[in-house]
Structure formats: C-alpha cells, structure tokens
PDB file of C-alpha atoms in Angstrom:
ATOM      1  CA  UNK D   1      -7.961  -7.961  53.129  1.00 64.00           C
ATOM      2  CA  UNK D   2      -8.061  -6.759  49.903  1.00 75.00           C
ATOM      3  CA  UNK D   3      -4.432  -7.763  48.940  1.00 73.00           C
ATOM      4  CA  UNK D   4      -4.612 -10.991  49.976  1.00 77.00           C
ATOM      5  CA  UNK D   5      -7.683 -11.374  47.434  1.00 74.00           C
ATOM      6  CA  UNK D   6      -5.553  -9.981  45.021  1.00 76.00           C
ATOM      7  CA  UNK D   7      -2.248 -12.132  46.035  1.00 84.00           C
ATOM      8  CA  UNK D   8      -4.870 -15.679  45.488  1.00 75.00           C
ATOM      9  CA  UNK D   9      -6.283 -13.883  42.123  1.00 77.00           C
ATOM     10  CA  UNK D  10      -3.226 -13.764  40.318  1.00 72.00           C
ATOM     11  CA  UNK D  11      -1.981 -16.993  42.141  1.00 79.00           C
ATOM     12  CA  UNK D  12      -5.019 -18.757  40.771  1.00 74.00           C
ATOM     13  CA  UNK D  13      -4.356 -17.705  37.596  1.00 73.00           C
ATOM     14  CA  UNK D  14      -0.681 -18.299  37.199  1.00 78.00           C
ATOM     15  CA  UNK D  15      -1.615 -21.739  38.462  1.00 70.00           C
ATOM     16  CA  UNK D  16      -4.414 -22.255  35.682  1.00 70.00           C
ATOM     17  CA  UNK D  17      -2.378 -21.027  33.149  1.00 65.00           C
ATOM     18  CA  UNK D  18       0.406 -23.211  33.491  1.00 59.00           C
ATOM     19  CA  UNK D  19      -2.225 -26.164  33.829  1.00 58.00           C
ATOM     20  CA  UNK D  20      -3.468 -25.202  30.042  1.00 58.00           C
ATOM     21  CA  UNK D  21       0.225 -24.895  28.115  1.00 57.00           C
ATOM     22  CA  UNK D  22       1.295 -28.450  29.761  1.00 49.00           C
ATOM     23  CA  UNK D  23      -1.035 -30.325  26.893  1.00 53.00           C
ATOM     24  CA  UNK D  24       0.850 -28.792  23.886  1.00 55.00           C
ATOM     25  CA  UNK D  25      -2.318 -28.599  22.069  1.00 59.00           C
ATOM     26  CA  UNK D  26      -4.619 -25.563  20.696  1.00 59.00           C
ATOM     27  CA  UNK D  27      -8.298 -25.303  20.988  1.00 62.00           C
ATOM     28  CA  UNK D  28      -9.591 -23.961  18.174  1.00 61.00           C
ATOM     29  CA  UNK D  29     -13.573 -23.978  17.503  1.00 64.00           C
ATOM     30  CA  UNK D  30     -13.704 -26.974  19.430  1.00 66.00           C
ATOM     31  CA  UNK D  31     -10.791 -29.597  18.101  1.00 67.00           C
ATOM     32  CA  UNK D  32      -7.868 -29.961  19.520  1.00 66.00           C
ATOM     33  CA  UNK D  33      -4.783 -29.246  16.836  1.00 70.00           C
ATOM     34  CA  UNK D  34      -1.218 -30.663  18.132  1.00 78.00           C
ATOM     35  CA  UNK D  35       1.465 -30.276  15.599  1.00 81.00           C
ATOM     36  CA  UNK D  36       5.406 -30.944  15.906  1.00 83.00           C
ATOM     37  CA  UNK D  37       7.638 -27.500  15.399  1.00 84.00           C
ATOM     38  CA  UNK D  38       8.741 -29.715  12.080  1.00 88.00           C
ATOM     39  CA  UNK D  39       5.426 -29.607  10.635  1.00 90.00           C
ATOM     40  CA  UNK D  40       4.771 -26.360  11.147  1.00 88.00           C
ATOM     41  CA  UNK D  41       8.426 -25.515   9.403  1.00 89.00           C
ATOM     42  CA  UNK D  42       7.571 -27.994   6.878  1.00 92.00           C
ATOM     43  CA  UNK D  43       4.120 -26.163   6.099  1.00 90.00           C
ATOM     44  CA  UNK D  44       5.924 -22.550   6.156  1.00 88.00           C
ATOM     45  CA  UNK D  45       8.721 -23.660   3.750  1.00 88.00           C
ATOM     46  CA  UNK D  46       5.984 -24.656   1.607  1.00 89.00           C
ATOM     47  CA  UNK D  47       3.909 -21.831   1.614  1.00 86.00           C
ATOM     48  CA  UNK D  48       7.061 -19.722   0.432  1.00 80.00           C
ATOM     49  CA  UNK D  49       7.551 -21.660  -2.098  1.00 82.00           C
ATOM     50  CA  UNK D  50       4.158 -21.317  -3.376  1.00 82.00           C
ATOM     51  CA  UNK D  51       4.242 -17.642  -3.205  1.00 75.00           C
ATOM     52  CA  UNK D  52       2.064 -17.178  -0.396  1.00 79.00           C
ATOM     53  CA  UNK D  53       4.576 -15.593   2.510  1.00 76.00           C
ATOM     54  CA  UNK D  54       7.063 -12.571   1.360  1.00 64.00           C
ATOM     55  CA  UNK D  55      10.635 -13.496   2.652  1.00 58.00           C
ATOM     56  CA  UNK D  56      12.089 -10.170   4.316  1.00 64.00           C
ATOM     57  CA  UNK D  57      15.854 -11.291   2.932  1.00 61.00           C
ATOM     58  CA  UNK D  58      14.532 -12.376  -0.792  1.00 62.00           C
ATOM     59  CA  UNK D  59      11.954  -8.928  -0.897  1.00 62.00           C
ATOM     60  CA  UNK D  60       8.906  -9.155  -2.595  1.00 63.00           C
ATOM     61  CA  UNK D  61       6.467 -12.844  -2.783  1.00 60.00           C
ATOM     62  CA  UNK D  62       6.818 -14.538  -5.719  1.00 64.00           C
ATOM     63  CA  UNK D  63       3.762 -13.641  -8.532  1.00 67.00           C
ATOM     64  CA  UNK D  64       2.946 -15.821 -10.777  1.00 67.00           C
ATOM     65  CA  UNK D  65       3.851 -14.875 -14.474  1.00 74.00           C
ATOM     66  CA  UNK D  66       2.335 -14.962 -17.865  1.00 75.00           C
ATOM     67  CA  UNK D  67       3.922 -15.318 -20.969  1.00 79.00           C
ATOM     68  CA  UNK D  68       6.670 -12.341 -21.371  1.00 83.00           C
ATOM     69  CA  UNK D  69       6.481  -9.599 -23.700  1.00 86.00           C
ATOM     70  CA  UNK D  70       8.972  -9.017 -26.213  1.00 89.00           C
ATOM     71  CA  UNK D  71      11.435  -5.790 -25.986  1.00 91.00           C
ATOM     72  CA  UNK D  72       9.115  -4.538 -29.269  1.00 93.00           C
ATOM     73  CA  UNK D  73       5.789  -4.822 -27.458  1.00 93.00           C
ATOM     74  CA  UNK D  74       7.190  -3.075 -24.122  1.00 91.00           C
ATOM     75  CA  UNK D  75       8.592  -0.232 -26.620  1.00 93.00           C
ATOM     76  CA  UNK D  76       5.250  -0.292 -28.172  1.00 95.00           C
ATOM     77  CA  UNK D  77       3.379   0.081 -25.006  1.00 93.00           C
ATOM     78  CA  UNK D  78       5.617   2.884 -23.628  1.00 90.00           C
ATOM     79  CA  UNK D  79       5.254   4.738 -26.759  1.00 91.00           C
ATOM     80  CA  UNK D  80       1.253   4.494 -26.722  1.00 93.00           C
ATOM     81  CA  UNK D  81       1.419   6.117 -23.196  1.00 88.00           C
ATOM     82  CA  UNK D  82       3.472   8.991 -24.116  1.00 84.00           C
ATOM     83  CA  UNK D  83       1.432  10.246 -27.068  1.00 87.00           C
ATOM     84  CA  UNK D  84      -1.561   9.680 -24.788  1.00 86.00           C
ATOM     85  CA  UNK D  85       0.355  11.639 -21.633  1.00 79.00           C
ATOM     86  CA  UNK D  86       0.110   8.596 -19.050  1.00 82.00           C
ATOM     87  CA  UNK D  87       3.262   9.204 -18.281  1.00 78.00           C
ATOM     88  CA  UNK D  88       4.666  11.359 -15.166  1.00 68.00           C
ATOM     89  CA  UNK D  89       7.873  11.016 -14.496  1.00 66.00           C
ATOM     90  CA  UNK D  90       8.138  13.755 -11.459  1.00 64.00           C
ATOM     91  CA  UNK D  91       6.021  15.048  -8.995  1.00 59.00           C
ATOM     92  CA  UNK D  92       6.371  18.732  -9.706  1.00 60.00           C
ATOM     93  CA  UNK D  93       5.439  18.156 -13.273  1.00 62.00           C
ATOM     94  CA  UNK D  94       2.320  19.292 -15.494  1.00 66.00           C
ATOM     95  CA  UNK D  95       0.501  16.903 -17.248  1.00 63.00           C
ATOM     96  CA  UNK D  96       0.827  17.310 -20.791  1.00 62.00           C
ATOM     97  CA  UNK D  97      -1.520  19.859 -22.522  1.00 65.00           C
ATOM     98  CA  UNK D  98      -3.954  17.521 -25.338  1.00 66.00           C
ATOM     99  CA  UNK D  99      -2.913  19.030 -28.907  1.00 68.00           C
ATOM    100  CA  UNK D 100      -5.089  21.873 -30.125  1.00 66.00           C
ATOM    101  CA  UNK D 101      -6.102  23.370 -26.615  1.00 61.00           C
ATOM    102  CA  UNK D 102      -6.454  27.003 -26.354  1.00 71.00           C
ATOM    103  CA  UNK D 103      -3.569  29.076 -24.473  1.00 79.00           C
ATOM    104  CA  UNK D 104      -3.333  32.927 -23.848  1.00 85.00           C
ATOM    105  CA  UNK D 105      -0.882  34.932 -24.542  1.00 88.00           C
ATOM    106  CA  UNK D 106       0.660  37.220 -21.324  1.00 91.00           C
ATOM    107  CA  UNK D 107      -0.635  40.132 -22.852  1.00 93.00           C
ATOM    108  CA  UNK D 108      -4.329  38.952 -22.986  1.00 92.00           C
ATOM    109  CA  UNK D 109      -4.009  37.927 -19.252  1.00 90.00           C
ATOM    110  CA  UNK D 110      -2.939  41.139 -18.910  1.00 93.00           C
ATOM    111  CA  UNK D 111      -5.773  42.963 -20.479  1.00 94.00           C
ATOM    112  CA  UNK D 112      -8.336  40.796 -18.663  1.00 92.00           C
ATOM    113  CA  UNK D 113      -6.930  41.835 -15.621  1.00 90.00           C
ATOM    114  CA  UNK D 114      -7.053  45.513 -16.262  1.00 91.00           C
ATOM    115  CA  UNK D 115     -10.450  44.599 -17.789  1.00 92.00           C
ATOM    116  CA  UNK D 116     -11.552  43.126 -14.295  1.00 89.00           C
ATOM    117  CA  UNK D 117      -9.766  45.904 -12.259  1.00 87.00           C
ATOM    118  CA  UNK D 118     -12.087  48.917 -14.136  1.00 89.00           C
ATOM    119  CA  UNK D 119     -15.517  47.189 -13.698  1.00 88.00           C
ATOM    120  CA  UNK D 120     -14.626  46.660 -10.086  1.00 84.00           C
ATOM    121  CA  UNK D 121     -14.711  43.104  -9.868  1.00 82.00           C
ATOM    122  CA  UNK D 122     -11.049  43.008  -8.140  1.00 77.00           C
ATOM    123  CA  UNK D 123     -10.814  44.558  -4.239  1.00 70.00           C
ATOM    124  CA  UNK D 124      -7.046  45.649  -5.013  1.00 65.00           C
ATOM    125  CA  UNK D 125      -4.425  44.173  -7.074  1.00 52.00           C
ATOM    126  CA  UNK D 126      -1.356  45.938  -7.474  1.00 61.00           C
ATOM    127  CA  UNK D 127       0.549  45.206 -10.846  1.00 57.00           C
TER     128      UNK D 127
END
C-alpha cells in the first residue's frame, strides 16, 4: 500500500513539474519575467563591461580609477611609511622599534633574573 502512495507521489510531481517549465517564464513576486537566452547574454556582456561581474580568464573586475599619481608622489608615499614603520614586508618580522625607546642590555636581564631568583619569585629556573 504504502509504495504505491509513494509510486503516485513522485508521479504527481514529475507530472507537475514538467507542466510548470513548458511556459518558459519565471514567477517572481508575482510577474511573470520571459526573456530570450540573447537578452540575458546581452545584459551579462554589459554588466562586465561596466565592472560589475569579475571574468575568471581576465582576473580581477574592473575598478574605476582616479587620476594617477606620479612616480614622485608614490616614492613620496612609500617613504612616509617607512619612517613611520607601516611597512612589513615578512611575516616573521618585528615591527620597527619608535626612536628613543628604552632597551636592556643582556647583562641587566641577567641581573633581574638573579634578582627575581633570590627573593623567590621564580619556582626554578636553571641558567
């Protein structure tokens, strides 16, 4: 019994599907949009050339530009953001240190340590 309810379920449907793809049109919100496969080629070719679909042979979408900077200014630029340490070119790197910061020697680490090992405030630490 129950695969014959099945068997007219899925016939039903296969029949009603077929019945809604014959029209060629899409219901969308209510209207009915029916466009020829040149249209919507028409409206794609379009919308690349606008910018507005990134082409998988041609890379990246096309971005509108401003006017372009002169070699100086670029130089200019680059040089700003090294002397203010934008600039990383590696992963593994530090950033750069601002000018005038205070650095210890090895020898005052050192002491420090010993320092910290005779009040007690390190478990064990061997040197």
């Amino acid at each position: 019994m129950k695969l014959g309810l099945w068997t007219l379920a899925c016939t039903a449907l296969i029949a009603s599907s077929s019945a809604w793809a014959a029209d060629g049109t899409a219901q969308v919100q209510g209207q009915s949009y029916s466009k020829s496969r040149a249209q919507v080629v028409q409206e794609l070719e379009q919308a690349r050339e606008q910018g507005l679909i990134s082409v998988a042979a041609h890379g990246y979408p096309k971005v509108p530009q401003g006017p372009a900077k002169t070699r100086a200014q670029v130089v200019q630029e680059l040089q700003e953001a090294q002397q203010a340490g934008l600039l990383d070119f590696a992963d593994d790197e530090y950033p750069v240190l601002p000018a005038g910061s205070a650095h210890k020697t090895r020898q005052q680490v050192v002491q420090e340590l010993e320092q910290a090992r005779k009040q007690g405030r390190l478990l064990s630490v061997a040197p």
